[in-house]
mmCIF file of C-alpha atoms in Angstrom:
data_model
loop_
_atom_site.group_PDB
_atom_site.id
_atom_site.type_symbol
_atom_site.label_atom_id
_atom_site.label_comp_id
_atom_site.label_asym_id
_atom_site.label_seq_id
_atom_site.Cartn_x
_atom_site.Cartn_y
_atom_site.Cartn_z
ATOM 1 C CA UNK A 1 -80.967 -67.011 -12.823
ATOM 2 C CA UNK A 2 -81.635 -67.663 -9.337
ATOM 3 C CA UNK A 3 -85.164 -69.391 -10.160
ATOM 4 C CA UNK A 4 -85.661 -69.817 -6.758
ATOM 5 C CA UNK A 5 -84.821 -66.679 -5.457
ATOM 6 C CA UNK A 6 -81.645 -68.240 -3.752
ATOM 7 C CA UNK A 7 -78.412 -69.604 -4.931
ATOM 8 C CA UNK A 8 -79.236 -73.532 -3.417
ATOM 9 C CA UNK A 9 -82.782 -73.379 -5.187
ATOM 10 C CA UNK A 10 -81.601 -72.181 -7.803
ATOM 11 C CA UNK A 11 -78.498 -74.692 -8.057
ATOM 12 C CA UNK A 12 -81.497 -77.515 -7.442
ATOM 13 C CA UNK A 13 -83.279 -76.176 -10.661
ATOM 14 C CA UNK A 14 -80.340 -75.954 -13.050
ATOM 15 C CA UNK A 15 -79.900 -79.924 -11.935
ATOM 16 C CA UNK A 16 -83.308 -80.760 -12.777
ATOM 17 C CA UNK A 17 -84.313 -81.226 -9.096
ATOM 18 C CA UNK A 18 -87.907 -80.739 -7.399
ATOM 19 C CA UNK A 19 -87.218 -77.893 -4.937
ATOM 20 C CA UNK A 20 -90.804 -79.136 -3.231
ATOM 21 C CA UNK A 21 -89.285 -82.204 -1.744
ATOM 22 C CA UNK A 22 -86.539 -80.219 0.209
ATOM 23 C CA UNK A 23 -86.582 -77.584 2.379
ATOM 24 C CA UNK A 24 -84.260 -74.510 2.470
ATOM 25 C CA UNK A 25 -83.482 -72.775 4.658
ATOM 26 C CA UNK A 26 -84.238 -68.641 4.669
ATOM 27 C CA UNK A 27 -81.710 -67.410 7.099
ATOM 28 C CA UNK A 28 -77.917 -67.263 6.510
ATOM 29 C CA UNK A 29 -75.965 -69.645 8.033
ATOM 30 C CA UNK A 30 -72.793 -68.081 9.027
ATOM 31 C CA UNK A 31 -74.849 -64.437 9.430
ATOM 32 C CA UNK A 32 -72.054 -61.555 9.813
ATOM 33 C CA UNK A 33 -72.070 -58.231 11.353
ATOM 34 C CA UNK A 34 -72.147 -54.779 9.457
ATOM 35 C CA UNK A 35 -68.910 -53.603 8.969
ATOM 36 C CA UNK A 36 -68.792 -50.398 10.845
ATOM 37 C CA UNK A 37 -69.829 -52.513 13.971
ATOM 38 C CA UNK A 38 -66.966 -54.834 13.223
ATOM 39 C CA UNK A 39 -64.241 -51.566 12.328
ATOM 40 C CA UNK A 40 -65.651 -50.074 16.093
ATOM 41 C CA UNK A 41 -64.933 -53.482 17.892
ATOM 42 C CA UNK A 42 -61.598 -53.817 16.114
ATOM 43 C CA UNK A 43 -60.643 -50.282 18.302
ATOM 44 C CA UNK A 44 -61.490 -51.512 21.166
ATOM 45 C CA UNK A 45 -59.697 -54.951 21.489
ATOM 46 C CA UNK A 46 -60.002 -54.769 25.642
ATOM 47 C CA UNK A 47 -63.586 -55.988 24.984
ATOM 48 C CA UNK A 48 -62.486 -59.602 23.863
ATOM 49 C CA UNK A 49 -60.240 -61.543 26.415
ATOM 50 C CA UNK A 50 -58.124 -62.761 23.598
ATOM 51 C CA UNK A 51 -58.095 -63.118 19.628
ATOM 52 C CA UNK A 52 -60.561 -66.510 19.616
ATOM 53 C CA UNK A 53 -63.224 -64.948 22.036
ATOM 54 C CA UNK A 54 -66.740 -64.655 19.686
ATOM 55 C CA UNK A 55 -68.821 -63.975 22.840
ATOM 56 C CA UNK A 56 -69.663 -60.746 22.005
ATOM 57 C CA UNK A 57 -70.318 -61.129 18.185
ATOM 58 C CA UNK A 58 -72.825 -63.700 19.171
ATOM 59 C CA UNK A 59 -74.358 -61.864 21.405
ATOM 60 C CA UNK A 60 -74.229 -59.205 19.009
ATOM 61 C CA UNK A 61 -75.272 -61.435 16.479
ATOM 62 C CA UNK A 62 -78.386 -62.076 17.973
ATOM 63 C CA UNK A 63 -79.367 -59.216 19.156
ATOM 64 C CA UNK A 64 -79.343 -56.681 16.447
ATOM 65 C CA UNK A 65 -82.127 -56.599 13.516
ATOM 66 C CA UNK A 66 -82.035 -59.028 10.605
ATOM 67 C CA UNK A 67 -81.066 -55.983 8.503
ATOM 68 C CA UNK A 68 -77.435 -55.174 10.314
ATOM 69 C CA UNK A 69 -76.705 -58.645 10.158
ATOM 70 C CA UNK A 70 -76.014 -59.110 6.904
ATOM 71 C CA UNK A 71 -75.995 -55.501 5.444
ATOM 72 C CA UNK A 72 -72.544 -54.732 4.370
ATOM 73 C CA UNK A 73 -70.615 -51.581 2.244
ATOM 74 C CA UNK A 74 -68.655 -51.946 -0.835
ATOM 75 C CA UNK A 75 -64.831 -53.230 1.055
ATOM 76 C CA UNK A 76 -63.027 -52.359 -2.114
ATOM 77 C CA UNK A 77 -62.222 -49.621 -4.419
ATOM 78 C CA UNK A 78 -63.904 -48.803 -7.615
ATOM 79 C CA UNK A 79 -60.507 -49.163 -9.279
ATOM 80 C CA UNK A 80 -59.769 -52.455 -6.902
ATOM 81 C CA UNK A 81 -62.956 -53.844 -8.136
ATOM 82 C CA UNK A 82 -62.556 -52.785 -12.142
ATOM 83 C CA UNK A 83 -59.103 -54.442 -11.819
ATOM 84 C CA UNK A 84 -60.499 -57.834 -10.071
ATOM 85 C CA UNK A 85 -63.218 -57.680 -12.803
ATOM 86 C CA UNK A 86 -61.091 -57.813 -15.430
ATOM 87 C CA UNK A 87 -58.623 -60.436 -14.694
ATOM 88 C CA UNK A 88 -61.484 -62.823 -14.967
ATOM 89 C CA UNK A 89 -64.033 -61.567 -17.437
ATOM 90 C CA UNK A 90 -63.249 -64.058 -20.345
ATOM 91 C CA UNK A 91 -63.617 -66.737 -18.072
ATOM 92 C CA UNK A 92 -66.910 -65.302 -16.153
ATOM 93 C CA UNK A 93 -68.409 -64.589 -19.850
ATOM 94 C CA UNK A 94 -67.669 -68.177 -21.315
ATOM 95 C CA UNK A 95 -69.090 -69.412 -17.860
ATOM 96 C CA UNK A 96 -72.451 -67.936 -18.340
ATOM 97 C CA UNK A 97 -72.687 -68.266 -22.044
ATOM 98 C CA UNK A 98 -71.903 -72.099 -21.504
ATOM 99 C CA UNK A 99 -74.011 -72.729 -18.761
ATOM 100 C CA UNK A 100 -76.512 -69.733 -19.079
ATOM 101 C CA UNK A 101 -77.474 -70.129 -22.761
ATOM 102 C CA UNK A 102 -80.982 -69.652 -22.768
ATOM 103 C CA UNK A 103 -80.819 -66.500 -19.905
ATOM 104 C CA UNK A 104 -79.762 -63.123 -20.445
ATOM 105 C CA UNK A 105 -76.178 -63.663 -20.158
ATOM 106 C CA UNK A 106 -74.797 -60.209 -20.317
ATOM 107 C CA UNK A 107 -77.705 -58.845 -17.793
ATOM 108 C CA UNK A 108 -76.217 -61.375 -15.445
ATOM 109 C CA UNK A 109 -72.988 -60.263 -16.071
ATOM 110 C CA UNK A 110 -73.583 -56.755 -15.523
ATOM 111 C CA UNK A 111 -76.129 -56.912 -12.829
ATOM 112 C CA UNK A 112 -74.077 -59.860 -10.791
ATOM 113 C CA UNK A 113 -70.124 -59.246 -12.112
ATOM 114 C CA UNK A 114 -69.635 -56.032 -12.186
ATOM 115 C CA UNK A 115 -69.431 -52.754 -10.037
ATOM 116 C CA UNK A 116 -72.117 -50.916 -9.046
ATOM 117 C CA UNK A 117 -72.117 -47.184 -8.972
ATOM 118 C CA UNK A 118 -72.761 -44.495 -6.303
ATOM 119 C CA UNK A 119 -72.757 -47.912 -3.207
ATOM 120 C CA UNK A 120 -71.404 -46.490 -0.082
ATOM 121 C CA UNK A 121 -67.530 -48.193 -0.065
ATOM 122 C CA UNK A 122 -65.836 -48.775 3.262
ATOM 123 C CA UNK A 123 -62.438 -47.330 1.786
ATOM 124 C CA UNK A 124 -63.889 -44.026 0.720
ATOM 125 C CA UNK A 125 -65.248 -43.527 4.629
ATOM 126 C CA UNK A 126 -63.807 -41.255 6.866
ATOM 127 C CA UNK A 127 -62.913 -42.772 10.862
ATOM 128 C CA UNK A 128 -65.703 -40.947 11.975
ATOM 129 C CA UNK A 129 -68.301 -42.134 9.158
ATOM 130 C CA UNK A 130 -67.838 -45.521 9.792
ATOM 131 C CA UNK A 131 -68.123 -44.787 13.809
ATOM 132 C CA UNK A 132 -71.544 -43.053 12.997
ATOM 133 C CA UNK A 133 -72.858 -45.117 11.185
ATOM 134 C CA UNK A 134 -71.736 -48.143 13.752
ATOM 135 C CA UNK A 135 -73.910 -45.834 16.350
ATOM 136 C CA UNK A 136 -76.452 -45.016 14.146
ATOM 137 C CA UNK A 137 -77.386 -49.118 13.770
ATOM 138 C CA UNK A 138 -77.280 -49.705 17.475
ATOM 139 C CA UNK A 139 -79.797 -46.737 17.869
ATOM 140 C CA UNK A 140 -82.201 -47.929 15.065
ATOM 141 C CA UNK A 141 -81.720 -51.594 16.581
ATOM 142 C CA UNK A 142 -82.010 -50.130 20.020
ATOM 143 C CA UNK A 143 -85.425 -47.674 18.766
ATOM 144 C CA UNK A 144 -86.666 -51.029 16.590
ATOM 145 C CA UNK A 145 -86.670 -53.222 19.848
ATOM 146 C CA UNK A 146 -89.338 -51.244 21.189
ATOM 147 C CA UNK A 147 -87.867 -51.011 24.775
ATOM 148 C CA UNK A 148 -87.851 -55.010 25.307
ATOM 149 C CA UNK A 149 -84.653 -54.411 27.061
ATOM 150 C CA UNK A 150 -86.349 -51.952 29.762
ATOM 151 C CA UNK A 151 -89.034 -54.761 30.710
ATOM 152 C CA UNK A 152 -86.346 -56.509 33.027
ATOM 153 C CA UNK A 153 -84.481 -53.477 34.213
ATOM 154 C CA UNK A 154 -86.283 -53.100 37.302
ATOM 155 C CA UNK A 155 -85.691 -56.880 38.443
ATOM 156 C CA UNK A 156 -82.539 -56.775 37.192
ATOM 157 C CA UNK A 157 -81.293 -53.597 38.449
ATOM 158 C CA UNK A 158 -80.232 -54.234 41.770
ATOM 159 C CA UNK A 159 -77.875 -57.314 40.718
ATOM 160 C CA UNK A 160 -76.224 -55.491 37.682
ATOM 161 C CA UNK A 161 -76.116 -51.631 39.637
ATOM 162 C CA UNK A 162 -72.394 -50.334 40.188
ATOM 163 C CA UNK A 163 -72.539 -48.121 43.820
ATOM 164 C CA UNK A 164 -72.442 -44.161 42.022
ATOM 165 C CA UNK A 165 -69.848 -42.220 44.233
ATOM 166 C CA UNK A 166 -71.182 -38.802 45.585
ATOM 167 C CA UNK A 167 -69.426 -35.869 44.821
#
């Protein structure tokens, strides 16, 4: 499967469509954010002015790496999973042996349908893993921006500088 190397490409082969005469697109449309960042701005609701205010996953968004955008943990259980997994193999299996006869059906299953092993899950992950590892991303993404951010700081210092009371 996935000819292409994406689902649309490979939906476009499987009909028997050129993928030359289209383009696709490589970036995600509707890109989210990992979910430590998401668990850390959850805590800290004062940051959003009420529940439909995005700015700051947008800005978010765009400003950290390509990697934290779309990297995500494991959100259920092993057990949750196994349980969800088998309330719709038969159907999933006659799926791909109907429509997937000539692939390795049951190396799609496994590979595609069911759990993997030893993935970091976001129920096994202790309050202050998931708060690490939200800081540890904004450091990396921070490090990997190779001090863009400082460039401006001089010019913009004096309009974004809060007065420092002495002691």
């Amino acid at each position: 499967m996935l000819a292409g190397g994406n689902p649309a490409q490979d939906c476009f082969n499987l009909l028997g469509l050129s993928r030359k005469e289209y383009r696709f697109e490589s970036e995600a449309r509707n890109p989210s954010l990992d979910v430590s960042i998401l668990h850390v701005l959850s805590k800290n609701r004062y940051l959003f002015s009420d529940v439909h205010d995005n700015r700051l996953m947008l800005a978010l968004t765009r400003a950290l790496p390509k990697e934290f955008r779309s990297t995500n943990i494991e959100m259920l259980s092993p057990e949750d999973e196994g349980r969800i997994e088998g309330c719709f193999r038969g159907e999933n299996r006659w799926l791909l042996s109907t429509y997937c006869s000539d692939a390795d059906a049951d190396g799609i299953y496994r590979t595609h349908f069911m759990s993997s092993k030893g993935e970091v899950r976001y129920s096994d992950m202790t309050e202050s893993q998931r708060i690490c590892r939200c800081v540890g991303i904004i450091l990396e993404s921070i490090a990997s921006s190779g001090g863009e951010s400082d460039r401006g700081k001089n010019r913009n210092q004096e309009h974004d500088s809060v007065p420092v009371e002495q002691e």
